[in-house]
GROMACS .gro file of C-alpha atoms in nm:
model
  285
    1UNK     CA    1  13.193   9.793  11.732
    2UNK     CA    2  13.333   9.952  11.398
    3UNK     CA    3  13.152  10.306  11.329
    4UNK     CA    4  13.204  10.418  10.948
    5UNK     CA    5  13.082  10.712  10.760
    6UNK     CA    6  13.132  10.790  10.369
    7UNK     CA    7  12.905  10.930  10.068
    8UNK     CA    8  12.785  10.786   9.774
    9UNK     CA    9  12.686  10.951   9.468
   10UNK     CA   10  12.348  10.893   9.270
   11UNK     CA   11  12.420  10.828   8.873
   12UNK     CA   12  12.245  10.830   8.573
   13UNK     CA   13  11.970  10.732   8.475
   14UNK     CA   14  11.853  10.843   8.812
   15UNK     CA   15  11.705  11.234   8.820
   16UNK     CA   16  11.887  11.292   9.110
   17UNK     CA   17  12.221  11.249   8.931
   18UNK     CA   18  12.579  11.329   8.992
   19UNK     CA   19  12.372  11.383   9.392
   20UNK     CA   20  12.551  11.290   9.701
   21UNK     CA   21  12.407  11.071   9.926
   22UNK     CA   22  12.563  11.030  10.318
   23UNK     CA   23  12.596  10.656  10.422
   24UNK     CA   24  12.668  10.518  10.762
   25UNK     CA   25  12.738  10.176  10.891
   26UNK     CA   26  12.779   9.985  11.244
   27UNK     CA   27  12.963   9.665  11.235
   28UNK     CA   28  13.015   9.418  11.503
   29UNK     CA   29  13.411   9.324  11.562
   30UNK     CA   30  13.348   8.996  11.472
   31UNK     CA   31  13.212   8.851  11.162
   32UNK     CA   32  12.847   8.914  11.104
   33UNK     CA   33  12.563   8.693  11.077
   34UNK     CA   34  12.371   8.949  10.876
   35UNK     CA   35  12.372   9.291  10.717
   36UNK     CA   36  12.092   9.484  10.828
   37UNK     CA   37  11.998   9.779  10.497
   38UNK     CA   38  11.839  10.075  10.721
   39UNK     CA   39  11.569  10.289  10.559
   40UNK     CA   40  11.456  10.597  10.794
   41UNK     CA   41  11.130  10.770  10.811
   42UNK     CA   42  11.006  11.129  10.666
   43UNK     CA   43  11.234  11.422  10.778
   44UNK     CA   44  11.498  11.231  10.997
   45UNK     CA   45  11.826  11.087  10.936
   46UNK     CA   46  12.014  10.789  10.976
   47UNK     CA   47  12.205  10.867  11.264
   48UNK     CA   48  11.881  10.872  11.507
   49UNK     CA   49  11.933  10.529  11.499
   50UNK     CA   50  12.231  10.494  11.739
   51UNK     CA   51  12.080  10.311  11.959
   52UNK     CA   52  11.882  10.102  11.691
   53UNK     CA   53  12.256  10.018  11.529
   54UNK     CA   54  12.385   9.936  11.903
   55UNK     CA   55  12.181   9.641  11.992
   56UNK     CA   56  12.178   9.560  11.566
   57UNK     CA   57  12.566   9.511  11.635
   58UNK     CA   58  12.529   9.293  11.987
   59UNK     CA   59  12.293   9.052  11.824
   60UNK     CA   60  12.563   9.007  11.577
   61UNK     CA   61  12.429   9.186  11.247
   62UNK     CA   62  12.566   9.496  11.082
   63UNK     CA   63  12.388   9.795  10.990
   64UNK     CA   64  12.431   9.972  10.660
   65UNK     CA   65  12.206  10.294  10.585
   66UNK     CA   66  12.201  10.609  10.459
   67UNK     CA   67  12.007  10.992  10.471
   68UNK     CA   68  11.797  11.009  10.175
   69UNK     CA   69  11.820  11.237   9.933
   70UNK     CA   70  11.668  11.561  10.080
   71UNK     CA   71  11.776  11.469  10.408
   72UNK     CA   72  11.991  11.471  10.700
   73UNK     CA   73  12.327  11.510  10.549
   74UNK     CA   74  12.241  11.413  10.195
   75UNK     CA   75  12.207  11.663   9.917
   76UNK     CA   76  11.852  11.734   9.764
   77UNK     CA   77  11.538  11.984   9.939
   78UNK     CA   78  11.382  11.920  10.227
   79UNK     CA   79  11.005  11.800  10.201
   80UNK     CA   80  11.066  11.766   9.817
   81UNK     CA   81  11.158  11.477   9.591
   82UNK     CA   82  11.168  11.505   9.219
   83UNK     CA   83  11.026  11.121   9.213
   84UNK     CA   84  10.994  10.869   9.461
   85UNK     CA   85  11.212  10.631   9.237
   86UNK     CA   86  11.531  10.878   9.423
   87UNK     CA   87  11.451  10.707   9.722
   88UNK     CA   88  11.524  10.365   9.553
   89UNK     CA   89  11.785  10.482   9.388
   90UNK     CA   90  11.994  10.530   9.699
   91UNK     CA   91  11.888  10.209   9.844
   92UNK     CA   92  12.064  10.033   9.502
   93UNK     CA   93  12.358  10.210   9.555
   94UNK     CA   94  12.409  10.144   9.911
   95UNK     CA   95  12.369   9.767   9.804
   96UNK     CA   96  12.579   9.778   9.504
   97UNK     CA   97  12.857   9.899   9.724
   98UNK     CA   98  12.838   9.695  10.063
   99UNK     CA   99  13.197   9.595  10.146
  100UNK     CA  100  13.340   9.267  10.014
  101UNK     CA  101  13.269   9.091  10.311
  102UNK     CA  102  12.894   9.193  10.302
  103UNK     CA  103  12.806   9.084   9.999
  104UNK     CA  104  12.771   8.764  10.042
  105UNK     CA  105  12.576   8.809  10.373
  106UNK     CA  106  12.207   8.772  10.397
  107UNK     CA  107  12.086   9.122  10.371
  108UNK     CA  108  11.767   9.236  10.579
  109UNK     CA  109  11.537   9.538  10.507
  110UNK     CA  110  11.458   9.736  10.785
  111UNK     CA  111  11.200  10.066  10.672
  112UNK     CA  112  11.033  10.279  10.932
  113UNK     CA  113  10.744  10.476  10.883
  114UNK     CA  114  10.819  10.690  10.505
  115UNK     CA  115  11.068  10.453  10.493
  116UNK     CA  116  10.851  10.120  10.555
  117UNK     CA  117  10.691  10.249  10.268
  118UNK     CA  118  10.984  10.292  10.041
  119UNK     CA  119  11.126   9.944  10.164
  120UNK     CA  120  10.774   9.804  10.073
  121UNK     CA  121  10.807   9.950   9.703
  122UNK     CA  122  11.167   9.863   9.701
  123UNK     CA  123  11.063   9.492   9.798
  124UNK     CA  124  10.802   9.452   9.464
  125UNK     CA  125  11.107   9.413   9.246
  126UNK     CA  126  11.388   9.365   9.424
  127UNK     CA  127  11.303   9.122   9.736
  128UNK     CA  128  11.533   8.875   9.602
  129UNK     CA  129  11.782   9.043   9.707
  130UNK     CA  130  11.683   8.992  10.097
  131UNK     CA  131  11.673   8.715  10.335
  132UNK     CA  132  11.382   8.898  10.573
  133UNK     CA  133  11.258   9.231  10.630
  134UNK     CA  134  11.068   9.439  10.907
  135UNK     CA  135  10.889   9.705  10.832
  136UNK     CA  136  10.833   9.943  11.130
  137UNK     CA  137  10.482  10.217  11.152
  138UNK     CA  138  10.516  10.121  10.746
  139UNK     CA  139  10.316  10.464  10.563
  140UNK     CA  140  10.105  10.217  10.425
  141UNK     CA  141   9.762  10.341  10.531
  142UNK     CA  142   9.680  10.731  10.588
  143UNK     CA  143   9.503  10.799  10.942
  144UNK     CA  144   9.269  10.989  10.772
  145UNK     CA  145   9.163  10.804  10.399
  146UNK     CA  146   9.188  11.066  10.117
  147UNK     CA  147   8.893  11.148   9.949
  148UNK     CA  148   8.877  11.109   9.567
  149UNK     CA  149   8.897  11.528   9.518
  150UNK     CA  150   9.153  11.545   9.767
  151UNK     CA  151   9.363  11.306   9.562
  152UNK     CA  152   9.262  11.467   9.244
  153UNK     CA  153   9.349  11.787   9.409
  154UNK     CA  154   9.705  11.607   9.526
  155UNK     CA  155   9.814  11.535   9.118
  156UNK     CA  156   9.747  11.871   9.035
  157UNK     CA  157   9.926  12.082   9.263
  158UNK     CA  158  10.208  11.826   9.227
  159UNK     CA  159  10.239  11.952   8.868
  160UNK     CA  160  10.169  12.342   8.910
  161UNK     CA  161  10.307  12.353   9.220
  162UNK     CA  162  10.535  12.068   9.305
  163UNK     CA  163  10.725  12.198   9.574
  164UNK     CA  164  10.429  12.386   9.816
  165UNK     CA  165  10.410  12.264  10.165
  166UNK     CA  166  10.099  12.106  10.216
  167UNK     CA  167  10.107  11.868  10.489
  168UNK     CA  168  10.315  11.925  10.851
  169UNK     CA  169  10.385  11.665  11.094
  170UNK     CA  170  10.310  11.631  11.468
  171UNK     CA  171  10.611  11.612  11.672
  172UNK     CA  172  10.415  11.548  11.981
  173UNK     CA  173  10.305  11.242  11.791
  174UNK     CA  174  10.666  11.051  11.749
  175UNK     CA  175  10.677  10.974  12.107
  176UNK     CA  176  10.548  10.921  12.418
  177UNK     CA  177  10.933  11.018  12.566
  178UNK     CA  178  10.908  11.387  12.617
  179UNK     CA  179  11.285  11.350  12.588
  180UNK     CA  180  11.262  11.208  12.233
  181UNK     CA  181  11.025  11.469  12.137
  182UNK     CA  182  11.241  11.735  12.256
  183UNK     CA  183  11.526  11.628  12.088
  184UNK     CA  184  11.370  11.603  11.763
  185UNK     CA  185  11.237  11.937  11.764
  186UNK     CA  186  11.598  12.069  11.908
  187UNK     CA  187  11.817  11.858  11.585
  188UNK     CA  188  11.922  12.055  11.348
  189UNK     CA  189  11.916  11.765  11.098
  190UNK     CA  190  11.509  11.792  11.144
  191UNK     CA  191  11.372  12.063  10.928
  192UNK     CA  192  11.070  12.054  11.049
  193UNK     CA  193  10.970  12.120  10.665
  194UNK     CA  194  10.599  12.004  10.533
  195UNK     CA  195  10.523  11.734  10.290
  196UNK     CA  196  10.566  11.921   9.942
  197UNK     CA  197  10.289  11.879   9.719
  198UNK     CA  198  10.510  11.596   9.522
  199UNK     CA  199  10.559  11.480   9.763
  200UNK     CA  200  10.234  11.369   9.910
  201UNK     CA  201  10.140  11.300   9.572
  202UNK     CA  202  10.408  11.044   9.567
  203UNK     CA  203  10.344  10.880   9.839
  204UNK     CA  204   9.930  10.843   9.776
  205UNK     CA  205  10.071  10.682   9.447
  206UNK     CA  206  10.289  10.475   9.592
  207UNK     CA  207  10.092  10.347   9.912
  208UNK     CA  208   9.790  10.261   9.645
  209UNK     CA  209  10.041  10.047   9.437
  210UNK     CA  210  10.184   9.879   9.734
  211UNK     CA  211   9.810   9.780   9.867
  212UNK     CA  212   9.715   9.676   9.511
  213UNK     CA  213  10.029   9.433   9.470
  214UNK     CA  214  10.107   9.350   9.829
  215UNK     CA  215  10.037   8.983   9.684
  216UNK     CA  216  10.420   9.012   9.545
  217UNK     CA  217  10.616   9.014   9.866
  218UNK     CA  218  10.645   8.670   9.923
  219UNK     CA  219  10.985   8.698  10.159
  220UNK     CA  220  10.928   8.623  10.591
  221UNK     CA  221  10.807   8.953  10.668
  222UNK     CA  222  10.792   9.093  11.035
  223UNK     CA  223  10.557   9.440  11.052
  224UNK     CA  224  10.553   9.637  11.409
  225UNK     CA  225  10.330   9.935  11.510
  226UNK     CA  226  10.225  10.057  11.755
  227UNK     CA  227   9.871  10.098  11.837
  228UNK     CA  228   9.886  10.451  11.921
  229UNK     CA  229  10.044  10.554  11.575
  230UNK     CA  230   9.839  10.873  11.477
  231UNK     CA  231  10.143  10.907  11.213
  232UNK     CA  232  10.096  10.618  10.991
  233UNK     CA  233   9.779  10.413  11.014
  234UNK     CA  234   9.809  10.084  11.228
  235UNK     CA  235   9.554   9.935  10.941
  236UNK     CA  236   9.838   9.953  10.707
  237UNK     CA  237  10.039   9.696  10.895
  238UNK     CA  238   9.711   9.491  10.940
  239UNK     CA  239   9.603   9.510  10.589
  240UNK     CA  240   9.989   9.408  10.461
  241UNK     CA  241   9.963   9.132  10.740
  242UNK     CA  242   9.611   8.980  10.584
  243UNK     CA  243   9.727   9.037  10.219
  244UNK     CA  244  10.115   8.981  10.182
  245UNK     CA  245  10.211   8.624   9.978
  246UNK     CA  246  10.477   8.564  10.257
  247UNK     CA  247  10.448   8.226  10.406
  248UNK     CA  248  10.636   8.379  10.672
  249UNK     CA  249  10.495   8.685  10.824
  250UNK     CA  250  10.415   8.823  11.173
  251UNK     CA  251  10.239   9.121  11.311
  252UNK     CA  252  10.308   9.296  11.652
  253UNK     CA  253  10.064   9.590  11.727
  254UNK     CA  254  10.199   9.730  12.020
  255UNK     CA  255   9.940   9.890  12.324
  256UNK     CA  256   9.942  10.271  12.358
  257UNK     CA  257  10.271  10.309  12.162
  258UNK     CA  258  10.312  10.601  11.959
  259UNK     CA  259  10.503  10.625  11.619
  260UNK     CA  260  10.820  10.544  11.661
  261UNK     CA  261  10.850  10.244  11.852
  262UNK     CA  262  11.255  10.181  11.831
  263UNK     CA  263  11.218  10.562  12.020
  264UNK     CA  264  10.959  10.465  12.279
  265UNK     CA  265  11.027  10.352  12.639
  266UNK     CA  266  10.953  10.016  12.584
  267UNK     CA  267  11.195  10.069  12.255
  268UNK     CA  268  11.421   9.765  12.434
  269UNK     CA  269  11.103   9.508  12.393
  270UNK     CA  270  11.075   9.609  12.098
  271UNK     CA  271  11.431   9.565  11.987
  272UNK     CA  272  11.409   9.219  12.102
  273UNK     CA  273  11.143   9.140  11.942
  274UNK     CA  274  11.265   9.249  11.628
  275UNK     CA  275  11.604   9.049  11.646
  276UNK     CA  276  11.490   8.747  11.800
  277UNK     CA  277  11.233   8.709  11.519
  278UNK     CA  278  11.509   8.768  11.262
  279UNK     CA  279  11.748   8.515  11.452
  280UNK     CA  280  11.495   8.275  11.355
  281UNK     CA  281  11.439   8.311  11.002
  282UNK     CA  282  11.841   8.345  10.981
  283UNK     CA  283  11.841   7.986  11.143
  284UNK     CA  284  11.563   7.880  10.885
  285UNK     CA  285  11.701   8.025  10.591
   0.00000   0.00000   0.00000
């Protein structure tokens, strides 16, 4: 297995400009089948997906991803993004500047949890691009619905007071692997920063315009959650599953999993489960 690391650098007309961006890739040492394009979740990084990458490369696909801006190693503030269109603007870049040999590789999309919901966004106008993608605990769906003031209340703090912390995440819920807890709590990559106000704000937006167009993504789609998510809302993955145009599409809600499922102990079912299904749509396609 070939481990790389670089940066890339975010350009007009993006707002994040002239940004740096840290990009990682795992590639098997022979030729690929497929590139894997690896979107983490909300405060994480890229390279808590070792493991993820490891069995990517044994099943014969290579993994390409990167820390979004604001996190891991990237430039940018954690908890904050000036516009969620940053987040897409790393993924193009990433694409744009695959290696040679990669280009002309199917490419899959594979978004966990914030970033399920960025691939979903990403996939409304740019799913050409893909042969497949999985979208893992995708922030489709909050646990708790907003109510119309608390929305209301959302936009307007996102414009007098864009970068407030308004919203903290549960560790305890990423995991049922005390292990896995402890090390995300103990990584120094993991700010442990709240959801800014633009943040949420952002994201509400986004996750309304993904359920109102979901009839767009028309590419074989795999979604996985587990049933146990109190992170992102299982119904998210249901409701994509029951409104998606994909011709293609399967749903796996896993028993008593928690949110991260690639982190959980039955994280090597999983895995399986993920590559076998994308074997298959590699031999259909």
């Amino acid at each position: 297995m070939i481990h790389q690391e670089g940066k890339l650098t975010l350009s007009a007309p993006s707002v994040a400009a002239g940004a740096t961006l840290y990009r990682q890739s795992w590639t098997p040492e022979t030729p690929a089948k497929a590139v894997v394009i690896l979107v983490h979740g909300y405060d994480e990084h890229s390279s808590r997906y070792e493991y993820f990458a490891n069995h990517c490369v044994k099943n014969n696909l290579a993994v390409q991803t990167l820390d979004h801006w604001g996190h891991g190693k990237s430039d940018g503030e954690n908890g904050f993004v000036p516009n969620f269109s940053v987040y897409h603007d790393g993924l193009n870049v990433l694409i744009e500047q695959l290696p040679a040999n990669q280009k002309t590789m199917p490419l899959i999309l594979v978004g966990h949890s914030l970033g399920g919901l960025i691939g979903a966004t990403y996939l409304l106008e740019n799913q050409s691009r893909f042969a497949a993608a999985v979208l893992s605990g995708p922030a489709i769906k909050a646990t708790e619905e907003p109510s119309g003031f608390m929305k209301g209340l959302s936009k307007f703090l996102s414009k007098v007071a864009p970068k407030m912390g308004v919203l903290a995440l549960d560790a305890n819920g990423v995991s049922r692997d005390p292990t896995v807890v402890a090390d995300y709590l103990a990584d120094p990559l993991v700010s442990g920063t709240k959801i800014s106000a633009r943040l949420a704000a952002e994201m509400m937006t986004n996750m309304e315009r993904v359920q109102n167009q979901a009839a767009k993504i028309t590419l074989p789609l795999l979604l996985l959650h587990g049933e146990n998510d109190s992170l992102t809302a299982p119904e998210g993955s249901v409701f994509l599953s029951k409104n998606i145009g994909s011709s293609q599409k399967q749903l796996k809600i896993y028993p008593e999993l928690f949110h991260e499922i690639f982190n959980e102990p039955e994280k090597d079912t999983v895995l399986t489960d993920m590559t076998d299904w994308l074997q298959s749509i590699l031999v259909l396609s």
